[in-house]
Coordinates of C-alpha atoms in Angstrom, one line a residue:
Chain A
M1 CA -4.4 33.3 24.8
K2 CA -3.3 30.4 21.8
Q3 CA -0.6 29.2 20.9
L4 CA 0.6 27.5 17.6
T5 CA 2.6 24.6 17.6
V6 CA 3.4 23.6 15.1
F7 CA 6.0 19.7 14.4
I8 CA 8.8 20.2 12.5
E9 CA 11.1 16.7 11.7
N10 CA 15.8 17.5 12.0
R11 CA 15.8 18.1 8.8
P12 CA 18.1 21.7 7.5
G13 CA 15.8 23.7 6.1
R14 CA 12.1 22.9 7.6
L15 CA 12.0 25.9 10.2
G16 CA 13.1 28.1 7.3
E17 CA 9.8 26.8 6.0
V18 CA 7.9 27.3 8.5
T19 CA 8.8 31.4 8.8
E20 CA 8.4 31.2 5.0
V21 CA 4.5 30.0 4.8
L22 CA 4.3 33.0 8.2
T23 CA 5.7 35.2 7.0
E24 CA 3.7 35.0 3.0
N25 CA 1.1 35.5 4.7
N26 CA 2.0 38.6 6.7
I27 CA 1.9 37.1 9.7
N28 CA 4.2 38.7 12.9
I29 CA 6.5 36.2 15.3
V30 CA 5.9 37.4 19.1
C31 CA 7.7 34.9 20.6
L32 CA 9.2 31.4 20.1
S33 CA 10.7 28.5 21.2
L34 CA 11.5 25.0 19.6
A35 CA 12.6 22.3 21.6
D36 CA 14.1 19.6 19.6
T37 CA 14.6 15.1 20.0
S38 CA 16.5 13.4 17.5
D39 CA 14.0 12.5 15.5
Y40 CA 11.9 16.4 16.1
G41 CA 11.7 19.1 16.4
M42 CA 8.3 20.9 18.5
L43 CA 7.8 24.8 17.4
R44 CA 6.2 26.8 19.9
M45 CA 5.4 30.6 19.0
I46 CA 2.4 33.5 20.3
V47 CA 1.6 35.1 16.3
S48 CA -0.2 38.3 15.7
Q49 CA -3.0 36.1 13.8
P50 CA -3.0 32.2 15.5
A51 CA -6.1 30.8 13.7
A52 CA -5.3 31.9 10.2
A53 CA -1.2 31.0 11.1
C54 CA -2.5 28.1 11.5
D55 CA -5.2 26.9 8.8
V56 CA -2.0 28.2 6.4
L57 CA 0.4 26.0 7.8
S58 CA -2.1 23.0 7.6
S59 CA -3.2 23.3 4.5
S60 CA 1.0 23.9 3.4
G61 CA 1.8 20.3 5.1
F62 CA 3.0 21.8 8.8
P63 CA 1.2 19.7 11.2
A64 CA -0.2 23.0 13.0
M65 CA -2.8 23.0 16.4
L66 CA -3.5 26.1 19.1
T67 CA -3.5 25.5 22.5
D68 CA -4.3 27.9 25.4
V69 CA -1.6 29.1 27.6
I70 CA -0.7 32.2 29.8
A71 CA 1.1 35.8 28.6
V72 CA 2.6 36.8 33.1
K73 CA 4.6 40.3 32.9
L74 CA 7.6 39.8 35.4
P75 CA 9.3 42.2 37.2
H76 CA 12.8 41.7 36.0
H77 CA 13.5 41.5 39.9
F78 CA 16.3 38.7 41.4
G79 CA 13.9 35.9 42.7
Q80 CA 11.0 36.9 40.6
L81 CA 10.9 33.8 38.3
K82 CA 11.3 32.1 42.5
K83 CA 8.7 33.1 43.3
L84 CA 5.5 32.7 40.8
C85 CA 7.1 28.6 41.2
G86 CA 5.9 29.3 44.9
K87 CA 2.6 30.2 44.3
L88 CA 1.5 28.0 41.0
S89 CA 2.5 24.3 43.4
A90 CA 0.9 25.3 46.5
A91 CA -1.3 26.1 44.8
D92 CA -1.3 22.9 43.3
V93 CA -0.7 23.8 39.5
D94 CA 1.6 22.2 37.5
I95 CA 3.7 24.3 34.8
S96 CA 3.7 21.9 31.5
Y97 CA 6.3 24.2 29.7
M98 CA 7.4 28.2 29.2
Y99 CA 9.1 31.0 27.4
A100 CA 10.1 34.1 27.7
L101 CA 8.8 37.3 25.7
T102 CA 9.7 41.0 25.7
S103 CA 7.1 43.4 26.1
G104 CA 8.8 46.6 25.7
E105 CA 11.3 47.8 28.9
G106 CA 9.8 44.5 31.2
A107 CA 10.3 40.7 31.1
A108 CA 7.8 38.6 30.3
I109 CA 6.7 34.4 30.7
V110 CA 4.9 32.3 28.6
L111 CA 3.1 29.5 31.0
K112 CA 1.3 26.6 29.8
T113 CA -0.4 25.0 32.9
S114 CA -1.8 21.7 34.1
D115 CA -5.0 24.8 34.8
N116 CA -4.5 27.7 33.6
E117 CA -6.9 29.4 34.2
K118 CA -6.1 28.5 38.4
A119 CA -3.4 29.5 37.3
E120 CA -5.0 32.8 36.3
S121 CA -6.7 33.5 39.3
V122 CA -3.6 32.8 41.3
L123 CA -0.7 34.7 40.3
S124 CA -4.3 38.0 39.5
D125 CA -3.6 39.7 42.2
E126 CA 0.6 40.5 42.5
Y127 CA 0.8 40.2 38.8
T128 CA 0.1 41.6 35.7
L129 CA -1.7 38.9 33.2
M130 CA -1.3 40.1 29.7
G131 CA -4.7 40.1 27.8
A132 CA -4.2 38.6 24.0
A133 CA -4.9 41.3 21.5
E134 CA -1.4 43.1 23.5
V135 CA -0.3 39.7 23.7
Y136 CA -0.7 39.3 19.4
N137 CA 0.2 42.8 17.7
L138 CA 3.5 43.4 21.0
Chain B
M1 CA -24.5 -10.6 -8.3
M2 CA -24.5 -12.4 -11.3
I3 CA -21.7 -14.7 -12.3
W4 CA -20.6 -14.4 -16.2
S5 CA -19.6 -18.4 -17.2
K6 CA -21.4 -21.1 -16.6
V7 CA -17.8 -23.4 -15.8
E8 CA -17.2 -20.9 -12.9
T9 CA -20.2 -22.9 -12.1
M10 CA -19.9 -26.3 -12.6
S11 CA -18.8 -29.7 -10.2
R12 CA -15.7 -31.3 -9.5
E13 CA -15.2 -33.6 -11.6
E14 CA -16.3 -31.9 -14.7
I15 CA -13.8 -28.7 -13.9
E16 CA -11.5 -31.8 -13.7
G17 CA -12.5 -33.6 -16.6
I18 CA -11.8 -30.0 -18.6
Q19 CA -8.7 -29.9 -17.0
L20 CA -7.2 -33.7 -17.1
D21 CA -7.3 -33.4 -20.8
K22 CA -6.4 -29.7 -21.8
L23 CA -3.0 -30.8 -19.6
K24 CA -2.2 -34.1 -21.4
K25 CA -2.6 -32.0 -24.5
N26 CA -1.1 -28.6 -23.2
V27 CA 2.2 -30.8 -21.9
S28 CA 2.2 -32.4 -25.8
Y29 CA 1.7 -29.1 -27.6
V30 CA 5.0 -27.6 -25.8
Y31 CA 7.3 -31.0 -25.2
E32 CA 6.6 -30.2 -29.5
K33 CA 7.7 -26.7 -29.7
V34 CA 9.3 -25.2 -26.7
E35 CA 12.9 -26.8 -26.6
P36 CA 14.0 -25.3 -22.9
Y37 CA 11.8 -27.1 -22.0
R38 CA 11.4 -30.3 -24.0
K39 CA 15.1 -30.2 -22.7
K40 CA 14.0 -29.9 -18.8
M41 CA 11.5 -33.4 -19.5
D42 CA 14.3 -35.6 -21.2
E43 CA 15.7 -34.2 -18.0
A44 CA 13.7 -35.0 -15.5
G45 CA 12.6 -38.7 -17.5
V46 CA 9.7 -37.3 -18.2
K47 CA 7.3 -38.1 -21.7
P48 CA 3.9 -36.2 -22.6
E49 CA 2.4 -39.4 -22.7
D50 CA 3.5 -39.8 -18.8
I51 CA 1.1 -37.7 -18.2
K52 CA -1.9 -39.8 -17.4
T53 CA -4.4 -38.1 -13.8
L54 CA -3.9 -34.7 -12.9
K55 CA -1.8 -35.8 -10.1
D56 CA 0.6 -36.3 -12.5
L57 CA 1.1 -33.4 -12.8
S58 CA 3.9 -33.2 -9.9
L59 CA 6.3 -35.4 -13.0
L60 CA 7.0 -32.4 -14.7
P61 CA 9.7 -30.2 -14.0
F62 CA 8.7 -26.0 -12.6
T63 CA 9.8 -23.2 -15.0
T64 CA 11.2 -20.0 -12.6
K65 CA 11.7 -16.3 -14.2
Q66 CA 15.7 -17.5 -14.9
D67 CA 14.4 -19.3 -17.2
F68 CA 13.3 -16.1 -19.0
R69 CA 15.6 -14.3 -19.0
D70 CA 17.8 -17.9 -19.5
Y71 CA 15.9 -17.4 -23.4
Y72 CA 15.2 -13.7 -23.3
P73 CA 13.3 -13.1 -25.3
F74 CA 11.3 -14.9 -27.6
G75 CA 13.0 -18.8 -26.4
L76 CA 9.8 -19.9 -24.2
F77 CA 7.4 -19.0 -26.7
A78 CA 5.2 -21.7 -28.5
V79 CA 4.7 -19.7 -31.6
D80 CA 6.7 -18.2 -34.5
K81 CA 6.7 -14.6 -33.9
S82 CA 4.7 -14.0 -37.2
K83 CA 1.6 -15.6 -34.9
L84 CA 1.6 -13.2 -32.1
A85 CA -0.9 -10.3 -31.6
R86 CA 0.5 -8.0 -28.9
I87 CA 3.7 -8.6 -27.2
H88 CA 4.1 -7.4 -23.0
A89 CA 6.6 -7.4 -20.3
S90 CA 6.7 -6.6 -17.2
S91 CA 8.6 -3.8 -16.0
G92 CA 12.4 -4.9 -15.2
T93 CA 13.3 -3.0 -12.6
T94 CA 16.9 -5.8 -12.6
G95 CA 18.4 -6.6 -15.6
K96 CA 16.1 -6.8 -18.3
P97 CA 12.5 -7.0 -19.1
T98 CA 10.4 -10.3 -19.0
V99 CA 8.6 -10.5 -22.2
V100 CA 5.7 -12.1 -22.8
G101 CA 3.3 -13.3 -26.0
Y102 CA -0.4 -12.8 -26.7
T103 CA -2.0 -14.5 -30.2
K104 CA -5.3 -13.7 -31.0
K105 CA -6.6 -16.1 -29.3
D106 CA -5.8 -15.8 -25.9
L107 CA -6.8 -12.1 -26.3
E108 CA -9.5 -13.1 -26.2
I109 CA -9.1 -15.4 -23.8
W110 CA -7.0 -13.1 -21.5
A111 CA -10.5 -11.2 -21.6
E112 CA -13.2 -12.8 -20.8
C113 CA -10.8 -14.6 -18.0
V114 CA -10.2 -10.5 -16.7
S115 CA -14.9 -10.5 -17.5
R116 CA -15.1 -13.0 -15.8
L117 CA -13.3 -11.5 -12.4
A118 CA -14.5 -8.3 -12.8
V119 CA -18.0 -9.4 -12.7
A120 CA -17.3 -11.3 -9.7
G121 CA -15.8 -8.2 -7.4
G122 CA -19.6 -6.7 -8.9
A123 CA -18.7 -5.0 -12.7
T124 CA -22.3 -4.7 -14.7
N125 CA -22.4 -3.7 -18.0
E126 CA -23.9 -0.3 -16.6
D127 CA -20.9 0.5 -15.3
I128 CA -18.0 3.2 -16.0
C129 CA -14.8 2.5 -15.2
Q130 CA -11.6 4.0 -14.7
I131 CA -8.9 2.4 -15.5
C132 CA -6.4 4.2 -13.4
F133 CA -2.8 1.1 -14.2
G134 CA -0.7 2.8 -16.1
Y135 CA -0.9 1.7 -20.1
G136 CA 1.2 0.8 -22.2
M137 CA 4.0 -2.3 -21.5
F138 CA 2.1 -3.9 -17.8
T139 CA -0.2 -6.2 -18.5
G140 CA -2.2 -4.8 -15.8
A141 CA -4.3 -1.9 -17.6
L142 CA -4.8 -3.5 -21.6
G143 CA -5.9 -7.0 -19.8
L144 CA -8.5 -4.9 -17.5
H145 CA -10.0 -3.5 -20.0
S146 CA -9.9 -5.8 -23.1
G147 CA -12.2 -7.7 -19.5
L148 CA -14.0 -4.9 -18.7
E149 CA -15.4 -4.1 -22.5
N150 CA -16.2 -8.0 -23.3
I151 CA -18.4 -6.8 -20.9
G152 CA -19.8 -4.2 -22.0
A153 CA -19.3 -2.1 -19.9
C154 CA -18.1 2.1 -20.5
V155 CA -14.2 2.3 -20.0
I156 CA -12.1 5.6 -19.0
P157 CA -8.2 4.6 -20.4
S158 CA -7.2 7.1 -18.2
S159 CA -4.2 5.5 -16.8
T160 CA -1.0 7.0 -14.3
G161 CA -0.9 10.8 -13.2
N162 CA -2.1 14.0 -12.9
T163 CA -4.2 12.6 -10.4
E164 CA -6.2 16.0 -9.7
K165 CA -7.1 16.1 -13.7
Q166 CA -8.0 11.8 -13.6
I167 CA -10.3 13.4 -10.0
M168 CA -11.6 15.8 -12.5
Y169 CA -12.3 13.0 -14.9
M170 CA -14.2 10.8 -12.1
K171 CA -16.6 13.5 -11.1
D172 CA -17.8 15.1 -14.3
Y173 CA -17.9 11.7 -15.9
G174 CA -20.0 10.0 -13.0
S175 CA -16.9 6.8 -12.8
T176 CA -18.5 3.9 -11.3
L177 CA -15.8 1.8 -11.7
L178 CA -13.0 2.5 -10.2
V179 CA -9.0 0.5 -11.6
A180 CA -5.6 1.2 -9.9
T181 CA -3.7 -0.9 -7.1
P182 CA -4.5 -0.2 -3.9
S183 CA -1.8 2.6 -2.4
Y184 CA -3.1 5.5 -5.6
A185 CA -6.0 3.9 -5.0
L186 CA -5.7 6.0 -1.0
R187 CA -3.3 8.6 -2.8
I188 CA -6.6 9.1 -5.6
G189 CA -8.7 9.9 -2.7
E190 CA -6.2 11.9 -0.5
V191 CA -6.0 14.7 -3.6
A192 CA -9.5 14.6 -4.0
C193 CA -9.9 15.9 -0.2
Q194 CA -6.6 18.1 -1.1
M195 CA -8.6 19.8 -3.6
G196 CA -11.1 19.8 -1.2
L197 CA -13.8 17.1 -2.3
N198 CA -15.5 14.6 -0.5
P199 CA -14.8 11.7 -2.4
K200 CA -18.1 9.5 0.4
T201 CA -20.6 12.1 -1.6
D202 CA -18.6 13.8 -4.7
L203 CA -17.5 10.8 -6.5
Q204 CA -20.4 8.6 -8.0
L205 CA -18.0 5.1 -6.8
R206 CA -18.7 1.9 -5.8
T207 CA -16.6 -0.7 -7.2
A208 CA -13.0 -1.4 -7.0
L209 CA -11.0 -3.7 -8.6
V210 CA -7.6 -3.5 -7.6
G211 CA -4.4 -5.8 -7.7
S212 CA -0.8 -6.3 -8.9
E213 CA -0.1 -4.8 -5.7
L214 CA -0.7 -6.7 -2.5
L215 CA -4.3 -5.7 -0.7
T216 CA -4.3 -6.5 3.0
E217 CA -7.4 -5.9 5.0
A218 CA -6.2 -3.0 6.1
M219 CA -5.3 -1.7 2.8
R220 CA -9.2 -1.9 2.8
E221 CA -10.1 -0.6 5.2
E222 CA -8.1 2.3 4.5
M223 CA -9.9 2.9 1.4
R224 CA -14.1 2.3 3.1
K225 CA -12.8 5.4 4.8
L226 CA -11.6 7.1 2.3
F227 CA -14.2 6.6 0.1
G228 CA -16.9 5.3 1.8
D229 CA -18.7 2.2 3.1
K230 CA -20.7 2.4 -1.4
L231 CA -17.0 1.5 -2.6
F232 CA -17.6 -2.6 -2.6
V233 CA -13.2 -3.5 -3.2
T234 CA -12.3 -6.5 -4.2
Q235 CA -8.9 -8.0 -5.3
N236 CA -7.7 -9.6 -8.8
Y237 CA -4.9 -11.7 -9.3
G238 CA -2.3 -12.2 -12.1
M239 CA 1.4 -11.6 -13.4
S240 CA 2.2 -10.8 -16.6
E241 CA 3.8 -14.4 -17.2
L242 CA 1.4 -16.1 -17.5
C243 CA -2.1 -14.2 -18.8
G244 CA -1.6 -10.8 -16.2
P245 CA -4.5 -10.5 -13.6
G246 CA -7.5 -12.7 -15.4
V247 CA -6.1 -16.1 -13.2
S248 CA -8.1 -15.2 -10.2
G249 CA -10.5 -12.5 -8.4
E250 CA -12.6 -11.9 -5.3
C251 CA -16.1 -12.2 -5.1
R252 CA -18.3 -10.6 -3.5
E253 CA -17.9 -13.1 -0.2
L254 CA -14.7 -11.6 0.3
C255 CA -13.1 -15.7 1.0
G256 CA -10.6 -15.9 -1.5
M257 CA -9.4 -15.3 -4.8
H258 CA -11.6 -17.8 -7.6
I259 CA -9.6 -19.3 -9.8
N260 CA -10.7 -19.0 -13.8
E261 CA -9.3 -23.4 -13.6
D262 CA -10.2 -24.0 -17.1
H263 CA -7.3 -22.4 -17.7
F264 CA -5.3 -22.3 -14.7
I265 CA -3.6 -25.8 -12.5
C266 CA -2.6 -24.4 -9.4
E267 CA -0.9 -25.9 -6.6
I268 CA 1.2 -25.0 -3.5
I269 CA 4.7 -27.0 -3.0
D270 CA 7.0 -26.7 -0.6
P271 CA 9.6 -23.9 -1.6
K272 CA 12.6 -24.8 -0.6
T273 CA 11.9 -28.7 -1.5
G274 CA 9.4 -28.9 -4.3
E275 CA 7.3 -30.9 -3.3
V276 CA 3.1 -30.4 -3.7
L277 CA 1.2 -29.8 -0.3
P278 CA -1.6 -30.8 0.4
A279 CA -5.4 -28.2 0.2
G280 CA -5.3 -26.0 2.9
E281 CA -2.4 -25.8 3.5
K282 CA 0.1 -22.3 3.0
G283 CA 3.2 -22.5 0.2
E284 CA 4.4 -21.3 -2.9
L285 CA 2.0 -20.7 -5.4
V286 CA 2.9 -23.0 -9.1
V287 CA 0.4 -21.7 -11.8
T288 CA 0.3 -24.0 -15.1
C289 CA -2.0 -22.6 -17.9
L290 CA -3.4 -24.5 -20.3
S291 CA -5.0 -22.9 -22.8
K292 CA -2.4 -20.4 -24.1
E293 CA -0.8 -21.2 -27.6
A294 CA 2.6 -18.6 -27.5
L295 CA 2.7 -18.9 -23.8
P296 CA 2.1 -22.1 -22.8
L297 CA 3.8 -21.5 -18.8
I298 CA 3.9 -25.1 -16.8
R299 CA 4.0 -25.5 -12.8
Y300 CA 5.7 -20.6 -13.1
R301 CA 7.2 -20.7 -9.7
T302 CA 4.9 -16.9 -8.7
R303 CA 6.4 -17.2 -5.5
D304 CA 3.5 -16.1 -4.2
I305 CA 2.9 -17.1 -1.3
S306 CA -1.2 -18.6 -0.4
R307 CA -3.4 -21.9 0.5
L308 CA -5.9 -23.9 -2.1
F309 CA -9.6 -24.5 -1.0
Y310 CA -11.7 -26.2 -2.9
E311 CA -15.0 -25.5 -0.9
P312 CA -18.0 -24.4 -3.5
C313 CA -17.9 -20.9 -2.5
K314 CA -22.0 -19.1 -0.8
C315 CA -21.1 -16.4 -4.2
G316 CA -23.0 -20.0 -6.0
R317 CA -19.0 -19.7 -7.3
T318 CA -17.7 -23.5 -7.3
T319 CA -14.6 -23.0 -9.1
A320 CA -11.1 -23.6 -6.6
R321 CA -10.2 -20.0 -4.3
M322 CA -6.5 -19.1 -3.5
E323 CA -6.0 -17.6 0.1
N324 CA -5.0 -13.6 -0.5
L325 CA -2.3 -12.9 -0.7
S326 CA 0.5 -13.4 2.0
G327 CA 3.3 -12.1 0.8
R328 CA 6.0 -12.9 -1.9
T329 CA 8.9 -14.9 -1.0
D330 CA 11.2 -12.6 -2.4
D331 CA 10.0 -9.6 -0.6
M332 CA 10.9 -11.3 2.8
L333 CA 12.6 -9.7 4.9
K334 CA 14.4 -11.5 6.9
I335 CA 15.3 -8.7 10.0
R336 CA 18.1 -9.9 12.3
G337 CA 17.1 -13.7 11.6
V338 CA 13.9 -13.5 11.9
N339 CA 11.7 -13.5 8.6
V340 CA 9.2 -10.5 8.2
F341 CA 6.8 -9.7 5.1
P342 CA 6.4 -6.3 5.3
S343 CA 2.6 -7.1 4.8
Q344 CA 3.3 -7.7 8.4
I345 CA 4.4 -3.9 8.7
E346 CA 1.6 -2.4 7.3
E347 CA -1.2 -3.9 9.2
V348 CA 0.5 -2.4 11.8
L349 CA 0.6 1.2 10.8
L350 CA -3.0 0.6 9.3
K351 CA -5.0 -0.1 12.5
T352 CA -3.0 2.7 14.3
E353 CA -4.7 6.1 14.3
E354 CA -2.7 8.6 15.1
I355 CA -0.6 8.1 11.8
G356 CA -1.9 8.8 8.6
P357 CA -1.8 5.3 5.6
H358 CA 1.6 5.9 4.0
Y359 CA 5.4 4.6 4.5
E360 CA 8.3 3.3 3.3
I361 CA 10.9 0.7 5.2
I362 CA 14.3 1.2 5.8
V363 CA 16.9 -1.6 6.4
D364 CA 20.3 -0.8 7.5
R365 CA 23.5 -3.0 8.7
K366 CA 25.8 -0.9 11.4
N367 CA 28.4 -3.3 13.3
H368 CA 26.8 -6.1 11.6
S369 CA 23.6 -6.0 13.8
D370 CA 20.4 -5.6 10.6
I371 CA 18.8 -1.8 11.6
L372 CA 14.9 -1.9 11.1
T373 CA 13.2 1.9 10.4
I374 CA 9.8 2.8 10.1
R375 CA 8.8 6.1 8.1
V376 CA 5.6 7.8 9.5
E377 CA 4.0 9.9 8.1
L378 CA 1.7 12.1 12.2
A379 CA -1.9 12.2 11.3
P380 CA -3.3 15.6 11.6
A381 CA -6.0 14.7 13.4
A382 CA -2.8 13.6 16.4
M383 CA -1.5 16.1 16.6
T384 CA -0.2 17.6 19.7
D385 CA 1.8 20.9 21.5
N386 CA 3.5 18.0 24.3
F387 CA 6.6 16.4 23.3
A388 CA 4.8 13.4 25.5
D389 CA 2.3 12.4 23.6
L390 CA 4.4 11.8 20.0
E391 CA 6.9 9.8 22.5
R392 CA 2.9 7.7 23.9
I393 CA 2.6 7.0 19.7
T394 CA 6.4 6.5 18.8
A395 CA 6.1 4.0 22.2
K396 CA 2.7 2.5 21.3
L397 CA 3.7 1.4 17.3
K398 CA 6.8 0.5 19.2
A399 CA 5.6 -2.6 21.5
S400 CA 2.3 -3.0 18.3
L401 CA 5.7 -4.6 15.4
R402 CA 7.4 -5.7 18.5
T403 CA 3.9 -8.3 19.4
V404 CA 4.3 -8.8 15.5
L405 CA 7.3 -9.6 14.0
G406 CA 9.5 -9.9 17.2
L407 CA 11.7 -7.0 16.5
D408 CA 12.6 -3.3 18.0
A409 CA 12.0 -1.0 14.9
I410 CA 12.9 2.9 14.8
I411 CA 9.5 4.8 14.7
Q412 CA 10.6 8.3 12.1
L413 CA 7.5 11.0 12.6
E414 CA 7.1 13.5 9.1
S415 CA 5.0 15.4 7.8
P416 CA 2.5 14.5 6.1
N417 CA 3.3 14.5 2.5
T418 CA 6.8 14.3 2.8
L419 CA 6.6 10.7 1.8
K420 CA 6.7 9.4 -1.5
R421 CA 3.1 8.8 -3.1
F422 CA 2.8 6.0 -5.4
E423 CA 1.6 5.8 -9.3
G424 CA 1.5 2.1 -9.5
K425 CA 3.6 -0.4 -7.8
A426 CA 4.1 0.3 -4.4
K427 CA 7.7 0.5 -3.1
R428 CA 8.3 0.7 0.6
V429 CA 11.4 -1.2 1.1
T430 CA 14.7 -0.1 1.3
D431 CA 17.4 -2.8 1.5
N432 CA 21.5 -1.2 2.0
R433 CA 22.2 -4.6 3.5
K434 CA 23.2 -6.3 0.2
G435 CA 26.8 -6.5 -0.1
K436 CA 27.9 -6.0 3.6
D437 CA 27.9 -9.4 4.7

């Protein structure tokens, strides 16, 4: 599954411009995470058409790229995230970053790890992994 | 490669013979015709007959930019207005413009001087030359225009602006030679790429004659990357006060700019004491015009920093060469007591692959301390999905700047195409400290 990452300077209106480009091209934002430093921000998103979104943003002057991530359904129960983290660290997989995703009634997370393939195999017996097509169409 | 004039291959003795002969005549001419300069000479206690050897040049007083302001508009001219064939003026960003005039003969010699430099840079009578300097009062465009016409080349006077149309001319008419400022040349390449063209294969440019702003080696490399190895870039030097372009220019050996010594004498002085420095030493370039009728300047202080070399060049020319400029005395920034030339910063930035070639330098003063901020654009290829990589880019830049300048700078990363682009002389430095001492 591809995540779209966009570099934006901390300047009023920049985030609005990104969403404008996406709206004009009929691209839906499924979920996002926006992190910032004092000078610039990084917008990480799951969108309906990642490759097309990356092209239109790049040609509109926004540095954009696609990164492999995984999406995992997480039951709405106490202690679930702790358990998931424990499984990954036991397998020696580092979590680079994560953010939440709503999937109908349940919860889910988007994860970028040091080894996505390993993370998927470690988690697959107990968790439901979400396919790219499923997530893009949420 | 061809050499345009036999003057360019004369022996040192012959060149100096011509210079001394012309200098004596010129000093008498100026003493007689230009009142402000006569006053200066009288105050210094020098008479035209005191000039017996080329060394005696150092007895003469300097002419400065301030003289142009004091005697605006025509006070430094040696001919009556009726004898003028053309008037040009500098941009004059501060106060009145610097006005310069030419007689018909001045224009002919000017074209001849430019022809030599253009040929040294690789121009031939078969070239189709697109001149992307702004036409108008600025000397650059018409100077190159006349010099290139003089060698029998074809000229496209496309001027600046509407870069997409410029590229259409370039492609459709098959331009082989480009005249532009280095920063506009880069802009043209960038826009060509945005239009879906490959400047390396879709354009036929093979020679670039750049000028009017400093060309650093890093900038030359950047042009080569954009347009390909077949584009040979040379720079030439001049300033409106001296004639415009035509004082000196690089040959294909790229070892300094050959001076048109039968029309100009160059000296290097210590900018503080005014003392003449020996060959090979770095200092302010001072130029005396030998052939000008309308505006025959003597010992004009250019405020440009260079060195002079007199050894014959591998290209076959024997004329003295001036080292490519390392900056202008008035471009120098003093930041926390350290002398900084914007060109030093540029060298560092252009060597860093993760950022684009455009930049802005901003100097502020907060709490009595100078703050240097450099805005750069993240190169699309350096895009990343994590902050650590971005921090690495800024840290790397900071470290290289610290090594070169001995100063810490704030690096601001921006998206591509957000910084200002220039069609004429680039203005990349903003000093907000003025009047805040």
